[in-house]
CSV table of C-alpha atoms and ligand atoms in Angstrom, one decimal:
chain,number,residue,atom,x,y,z
I,20,MET,CA,2.2,-9.2,30.5
I,21,ARG,CA,-1.2,-10.5,30.4
I,22,CYS,CA,-3.7,-10.5,27.8
I,23,SER,CA,-6.5,-8.0,29.0
I,24,LYS,CA,-9.2,-10.2,27.8
I,25,CYS,CA,-8.1,-13.6,28.6
I,26,ARG,CA,-4.9,-13.3,30.8
I,27,ARG,CA,-2.7,-15.7,28.6
I,28,PRO,CA,0.6,-14.0,27.7
I,29,ALA,CA,0.3,-10.6,25.6
I,30,VAL,CA,2.4,-10.3,22.5
I,31,LEU,CA,1.1,-6.5,22.0
I,32,PHE,CA,0.2,-3.6,23.6
I,33,GLN,CA,-2.2,-1.2,21.4
I,34,ARG,CA,-1.0,2.3,22.9
I,35,TYR,CA,-4.4,3.7,21.4
I,36,SER,CA,-6.6,1.3,22.9
I,37,GLY,CA,-4.8,0.6,26.1
I,38,LEU,CA,-5.2,-3.2,25.7
I,39,HIS,CA,-2.7,-5.9,25.9
I,40,LEU,CA,-3.6,-8.8,23.3
I,41,CYS,CA,-2.5,-12.5,23.2
I,42,ARG,CA,-1.8,-14.0,19.7
I,43,GLU,CA,-5.4,-15.2,19.4
I,44,HIS,CA,-6.9,-12.0,20.4
I,45,PHE,CA,-4.6,-10.1,18.5
I,46,LEU,CA,-5.2,-11.8,15.4
I,47,ALA,CA,-9.0,-11.7,15.8
I,48,ASP,CA,-8.9,-8.2,16.5
I,49,PHE,CA,-6.7,-7.5,13.4
I,50,GLU,CA,-8.8,-9.4,10.7
I,51,ALA,CA,-12.0,-8.1,12.5
I,52,LYS,CA,-10.6,-4.7,11.5
I,53,ALA,CA,-9.7,-5.4,7.7
I,54,LYS,CA,-12.9,-7.3,7.3
I,55,ARG,CA,-14.7,-4.0,8.9
I,56,ALA,CA,-12.8,-1.8,6.3
I,57,ILE,CA,-14.0,-4.1,3.5
I,58,ARG,CA,-17.4,-4.2,4.7
I,59,GLU,CA,-17.9,-0.5,5.3
I,60,ASN,CA,-16.2,0.6,2.0
I,61,ARG,CA,-18.0,-2.2,0.1
I,62,TRP,CA,-14.7,-3.1,-1.3
I,63,ILE,CA,-15.6,-6.7,-2.4
I,64,SER,CA,-18.4,-7.7,-4.6
I,65,PRO,CA,-19.5,-11.1,-6.4
I,66,GLY,CA,-17.9,-11.5,-9.5
I,67,ASP,CA,-14.7,-9.5,-8.6
I,68,THR,CA,-11.4,-10.3,-9.9
I,69,ILE,CA,-8.7,-8.8,-7.2
I,70,ALA,CA,-5.5,-7.8,-8.1
I,71,VAL,CA,-3.0,-7.6,-5.1
I,72,ALA,CA,0.1,-5.5,-5.7
I,73,PHE,CA,2.5,-8.1,-4.2
I,74,SER,CA,6.0,-6.7,-3.8
I,75,GLY,CA,6.8,-9.8,-1.6
I,76,GLY,CA,7.5,-7.7,1.4
I,77,LYS,CA,5.3,-7.8,5.0
I,78,ASP,CA,2.6,-5.4,4.1
I,79,SER,CA,1.8,-7.1,0.6
I,80,GLY,CA,2.6,-10.5,1.8
I,81,ALA,CA,0.4,-10.2,4.9
I,82,LEU,CA,-2.5,-9.0,2.6
I,83,LEU,CA,-2.1,-11.5,0.2
I,84,LEU,CA,-2.5,-14.0,2.9
I,85,PHE,CA,-5.3,-12.4,4.5
I,86,LEU,CA,-7.2,-12.0,1.6
I,87,HIS,CA,-6.5,-15.4,0.7
I,88,SER,CA,-7.9,-17.2,3.9
I,89,LEU,CA,-11.0,-14.7,3.5
I,90,LEU,CA,-11.8,-15.7,0.1
I,91,SER,CA,-10.3,-19.1,-0.9
I,92,LEU,CA,-13.7,-20.7,-0.3
I,93,ARG,CA,-15.5,-18.0,-2.2
I,94,ARG,CA,-16.0,-19.2,-6.0
I,95,ASP,CA,-17.6,-15.8,-6.9
I,96,VAL,CA,-14.4,-14.1,-6.3
I,97,SER,CA,-10.9,-14.8,-7.7
I,98,LEU,CA,-7.3,-13.4,-6.9
I,99,LEU,CA,-4.2,-12.8,-8.7
I,100,ALA,CA,-0.7,-11.2,-7.4
I,101,ILE,CA,1.2,-8.5,-9.5
I,102,THR,CA,4.7,-7.8,-8.6
I,103,VAL,CA,6.7,-4.9,-10.5
I,104,ASP,CA,10.1,-4.9,-10.6
I,105,GLU,CA,11.3,-1.4,-10.5
I,106,GLY,CA,15.0,-2.1,-11.5
I,107,ILE,CA,16.7,-1.5,-8.0
I,108,PHE,CA,19.9,-3.7,-7.9
I,109,GLY,CA,19.6,-6.2,-5.2
I,110,TYR,CA,16.4,-4.9,-3.8
I,111,ARG,CA,13.3,-6.6,-5.9
I,112,ASP,CA,13.2,-10.2,-6.5
I,113,THR,CA,10.1,-11.3,-8.5
I,114,ALA,CA,11.1,-15.0,-8.1
I,115,VAL,CA,10.6,-14.9,-4.4
I,116,ALA,CA,7.1,-13.3,-4.8
I,117,ARG,CA,6.3,-15.7,-7.5
I,118,ALA,CA,7.3,-18.5,-5.1
I,119,ARG,CA,4.9,-17.3,-2.6
I,120,ALA,CA,2.1,-16.8,-4.9
I,121,ALA,CA,2.4,-20.3,-5.9
I,122,GLU,CA,2.3,-21.9,-2.2
I,123,LEU,CA,-0.7,-20.2,-2.0
I,124,ASP,CA,-2.1,-21.4,-5.4
I,125,ILE,CA,-2.5,-17.8,-6.9
I,126,PRO,CA,-1.9,-16.7,-10.2
I,127,HIS,CA,1.4,-14.3,-10.4
I,128,VAL,CA,2.0,-11.6,-12.8
I,129,ALA,CA,5.3,-9.9,-13.1
I,130,ALA,CA,6.0,-6.8,-15.0
I,131,SER,CA,9.1,-4.7,-15.1
I,132,PHE,CA,9.9,-0.8,-15.5
I,133,ARG,CA,12.5,-2.0,-18.0
I,134,GLU,CA,9.9,-3.7,-20.1
I,135,ALA,CA,7.2,-1.3,-19.6
I,136,TYR,CA,9.4,2.0,-20.1
I,137,GLY,CA,12.9,1.3,-21.3
I,138,THR,CA,14.5,2.3,-18.1
I,139,THR,CA,14.8,1.4,-14.5
I,140,VAL,CA,15.0,3.3,-11.4
I,141,ASP,CA,18.7,2.5,-11.2
I,142,GLY,CA,19.0,4.1,-14.8
I,143,ILE,CA,16.7,7.1,-13.8
I,144,VAL,CA,18.8,7.8,-10.6
I,145,GLU,CA,22.1,7.4,-12.8
I,146,ARG,CA,20.9,10.1,-15.4
I,147,LYS,CA,19.0,12.4,-12.9
I,148,GLY,CA,20.6,11.8,-9.5
I,149,GLY,CA,18.8,10.4,-6.6
I,150,LYS,CA,16.8,13.3,-5.5
I,151,LEU,CA,13.7,12.6,-7.1
I,152,SER,CA,14.1,8.7,-7.0
I,153,CYS,CA,10.8,8.2,-5.1
I,154,SER,CA,8.5,10.4,-6.7
I,155,TYR,CA,9.7,9.0,-10.3
I,156,CYS,CA,9.2,5.4,-8.9
I,157,GLY,CA,5.9,6.0,-7.1
I,158,VAL,CA,4.5,7.6,-10.2
I,159,LEU,CA,5.8,4.7,-12.6
I,160,ARG,CA,4.8,2.1,-10.5
I,161,ARG,CA,1.0,3.3,-10.1
I,162,HIS,CA,0.6,3.4,-13.6
I,163,LEU,CA,2.2,0.3,-14.3
I,164,LEU,CA,0.2,-1.6,-11.8
I,165,ASN,CA,-3.1,-0.1,-12.8
I,166,ALA,CA,-2.4,-1.2,-16.6
I,167,VAL,CA,-1.2,-4.4,-15.7
I,168,ALA,CA,-4.5,-4.8,-13.2
I,169,ARG,CA,-6.8,-3.7,-16.2
I,170,ASN,CA,-5.1,-5.8,-18.7
I,171,GLU,CA,-5.6,-9.0,-16.4
I,172,GLY,CA,-9.0,-8.4,-16.0
I,173,ALA,CA,-8.6,-7.2,-12.3
I,174,THR,CA,-12.0,-5.3,-11.0
I,175,LYS,CA,-10.1,-4.4,-8.2
I,176,LEU,CA,-6.4,-3.3,-7.2
I,177,ALA,CA,-5.8,-4.5,-3.6
I,178,LEU,CA,-2.8,-2.3,-1.7
I,179,GLY,CA,-1.1,-3.4,1.6
I,180,PHE,CA,-1.1,0.3,2.8
I,181,ASN,CA,-1.5,0.5,6.4
I,182,LEU,CA,-2.6,3.1,8.8
I,183,ASP,CA,0.9,4.9,9.0
I,184,ASP,CA,1.3,5.1,5.1
I,185,GLU,CA,-2.1,6.4,5.0
I,186,ALA,CA,-1.5,9.0,7.8
I,187,GLN,CA,1.7,10.0,6.2
I,188,THR,CA,0.1,10.6,2.8
I,189,VAL,CA,-2.2,12.9,4.1
I,190,LEU,CA,0.4,14.9,6.2
I,191,MET,CA,2.8,14.9,3.0
I,192,ASN,CA,-0.1,16.4,1.1
I,193,VAL,CA,-0.7,19.0,3.5
I,194,LEU,CA,3.1,19.9,3.6
I,195,ARG,CA,3.2,20.2,0.2
I,196,GLY,CA,-0.1,22.2,-0.1
I,197,ASP,CA,-1.3,19.8,-2.7
I,198,THR,CA,-5.0,20.7,-2.6
I,199,ALA,CA,-5.9,18.6,-5.5
I,200,ARG,CA,-4.8,15.3,-4.1
I,201,LEU,CA,-6.3,16.2,-0.8
I,202,LEU,CA,-9.8,16.9,-2.3
I,203,ARG,CA,-9.8,14.1,-4.8
I,204,GLY,CA,-11.3,11.1,-2.8
I,205,ALA,CA,-12.0,7.5,-4.1
I,206,HIS,CA,-14.1,8.2,-7.0
I,207,PRO,CA,-14.7,5.9,-9.8
I,208,VAL,CA,-12.7,6.9,-12.7
I,209,PRO,CA,-12.9,5.4,-16.3
I,210,GLY,CA,-9.6,3.2,-17.0
I,211,MET,CA,-8.6,3.3,-13.6
I,212,VAL,CA,-8.9,0.0,-11.6
I,213,PRO,CA,-10.6,0.9,-8.2
I,214,ARG,CA,-8.1,0.6,-5.3
I,215,ILE,CA,-8.8,-1.4,-2.2
I,216,LYS,CA,-6.8,-0.9,1.1
I,217,PRO,CA,-8.0,-3.4,3.7
I,218,PHE,CA,-5.3,-2.8,6.2
I,219,SER,CA,-5.7,1.0,5.8
I,220,THR,CA,-7.0,1.4,9.6
I,221,ILE,CA,-4.4,-0.8,11.1
I,222,PRO,CA,-1.0,0.4,12.4
I,223,GLU,CA,2.1,-0.7,10.5
I,224,ARG,CA,3.5,-2.5,13.8
I,225,GLU,CA,0.1,-4.6,14.0
I,226,VAL,CA,0.8,-5.6,10.0
I,227,ALA,CA,4.5,-6.5,10.6
I,228,LEU,CA,3.2,-8.6,13.7
I,229,TYR,CA,0.5,-10.4,11.7
I,230,SER,CA,3.1,-11.2,9.2
I,231,TYR,CA,5.6,-12.6,11.5
I,232,LEU,CA,3.1,-14.8,13.3
I,233,TYR,CA,2.2,-16.2,9.8
I,234,MET,CA,4.8,-16.1,7.9
I,235,GLY,CA,7.8,-16.2,10.6
I,236,THR,CA,9.7,-13.5,9.2
I,237,VAL,CA,10.4,-9.8,9.8
I,238,GLU,CA,11.3,-7.8,6.8
I,239,THR,CA,14.8,-6.4,6.6
I,240,GLY,CA,15.6,-5.5,3.1
I,241,ARG,CA,15.3,-1.8,2.5
I,242,CYS,CA,15.4,0.2,-0.9
I,243,PRO,CA,18.7,1.9,-1.2
I,244,TYR,CA,16.7,4.9,-2.0
I,245,SER,CA,14.5,4.9,0.7
I,246,HIS,CA,16.6,7.8,2.2
I,247,ASN,CA,15.6,10.2,-0.5
I,248,ALA,CA,11.9,9.9,0.2
I,249,MET,CA,9.8,12.7,1.6
I,250,ARG,CA,8.1,9.8,3.2
I,251,ALA,CA,10.9,9.0,5.3
I,252,GLU,CA,11.1,12.4,7.0
I,253,VAL,CA,7.4,12.5,7.5
I,254,ARG,CA,7.3,9.1,9.1
I,255,GLN,CA,10.0,10.0,11.3
I,256,MET,CA,8.1,13.1,12.5
I,257,LEU,CA,4.6,11.5,12.6
I,258,ASN,CA,6.3,8.5,14.6
I,259,THR,CA,8.0,11.2,17.2
I,260,TYR,CA,4.5,13.1,17.6
I,261,ALA,CA,2.2,9.9,17.7
I,262,TRP,CA,4.2,8.4,20.7
I,263,ASN,CA,2.6,10.9,22.9
I,264,HIS,CA,-0.6,11.5,20.7
I,265,PRO,CA,-1.4,7.7,19.8
I,266,SER,CA,-4.7,8.8,17.8
I,267,ALA,CA,-2.8,11.2,15.6
I,268,ARG,CA,-2.5,8.9,12.7
I,269,PHE,CA,-6.1,8.2,13.1
I,270,ALA,CA,-7.1,11.8,12.9
I,271,LEU,CA,-4.9,12.3,9.8
I,272,VAL,CA,-6.5,9.5,8.1
I,273,ASN,CA,-10.2,10.7,8.9
I,274,LEU,CA,-9.1,14.2,7.9
I,275,GLY,CA,-8.1,12.8,4.5
I,276,ARG,CA,-11.2,10.9,4.0
I,277,GLU,CA,-13.5,14.0,5.0
I,278,LEU,CA,-11.4,16.3,2.6
I,279,GLY,CA,-11.9,13.2,0.2
I,280,THR,CA,-15.7,13.4,0.4
I,281,LEU,CA,-16.3,17.4,0.5
I,282,GLY,CA,-14.0,17.6,-2.7
I,283,ALA,CA,-16.0,15.2,-4.6
I,284,GLY,CA,-15.9,16.2,-8.5
I,285,ALA,CA,-13.6,19.2,-7.4
I,286,CYS,CA,-10.5,17.7,-8.9
I,287,GLY,CA,-11.5,18.1,-12.6
I,288,VAL,CA,-12.3,15.0,-15.0
I,289,LEU,CA,-9.8,12.6,-15.8
I,290,GLN,CA,-8.7,11.9,-19.6
I,291,ALA,CA,-7.1,9.3,-21.6
I,292,CYS,CA,-3.4,10.4,-22.3
I,293,PRO,CA,-3.0,10.7,-26.0
I,294,ARG,CA,0.5,9.2,-25.6
I,295,CYS,CA,0.1,6.1,-23.1
I,296,GLY,CA,-3.6,5.9,-23.2
I,297,GLU,CA,-3.7,5.5,-19.2
I,298,PRO,CA,-6.1,8.2,-17.2
I,299,CYS,CA,-4.6,11.2,-16.1
I,300,GLY,CA,-5.5,15.0,-15.2
I,301,ALA,CA,-4.6,18.0,-17.4
I,302,THR,CA,-1.2,16.2,-18.3
I,303,CYS,CA,-0.1,12.6,-17.8
I,304,ARG,CA,2.7,12.6,-15.0
I,305,SER,CA,4.3,9.4,-16.0
I,306,CYS,CA,4.7,10.6,-19.7
I,307,GLU,CA,6.3,13.9,-18.3
I,308,ILE,CA,8.7,11.7,-16.3
I,309,LEU,CA,9.6,9.6,-19.4
I,310,SER,CA,10.1,12.1,-21.7
I,311,GLU,CA,12.3,13.9,-19.2
I,312,VAL,CA,14.7,10.8,-18.4
I,313,LEU,CA,14.6,9.3,-21.6
I,314,ASP,CA,14.7,12.2,-24.1
I,315,GLY,CA,16.7,14.3,-21.9
I,316,ARG,CA,14.1,17.3,-21.5
J,418,SF4,FE1,10.8,3.3,-5.1
J,418,SF4,FE2,11.8,4.9,-3.3
J,418,SF4,FE3,10.3,3.0,-2.3
J,418,SF4,FE4,12.6,2.7,-3.6
J,418,SF4,S1,11.9,3.9,-1.6
J,418,SF4,S2,11.0,1.2,-4.3
J,418,SF4,S3,12.9,4.2,-5.1
J,418,SF4,S4,9.6,4.6,-3.7
């Protein structure tokens, strides 16, 4: 197929726009969308230190690369990369992430569940079984990323979430009936480093293509516990539905944003957890999990 804009060979067909795009027009379209998201949400300001949650995988690798190319000439904004090792045998390799950050001359900080919590996801699964591995892992990783970013002086925490991730999150919250999360929105919370998601309007396959075109790799590694995630079921369901309804993911993300705006302030005030000091709601989910898995409660 030929590019709808210039007739060069196409590398992508966008079902939702009906366009075939060549390499150059795809990259221009991709970067324009990410820049628009940053501009519209006012996600980057002079003086910012942006910590990129960098697993070393395709989404966060593409994000690190994109932010580096966007900001490398700016003296008023700095970048750093944070890699969290959840302790999953054969899955996370912080040395790979460190080497990639070094190639871009970006400072890198590594943190691990073992050092921070005295346990690992493998240890939790051994003790509690695999069913809740992803819920525990997700809560503890968010908690640790926030603490490390704040301790490093970051003013923003950049996450490589793409459109598919965002749409899945909204649908998961609907399916769980989690009104509090649906209404939470993105309001400033003391102690919480504000999150930015420049790829949140870009489909996963386009992030993968961007990563492939720039880094020449396709991610093949998969966490051995990923089949336990509710997200895996929701992803499959949404992929099937979106095949016939290409705007479904955009509609879900818009719904999530609208509900977040409508619910501003309705989800209660966050406070500092008396045990770990991190911001939390009525109870600190991270401390609950750690009590459960370490104290055996
Ligand atoms: Fe953690 Fe689940 Fe992701 Fe594995 S798939 S890294 S256990 S959240």
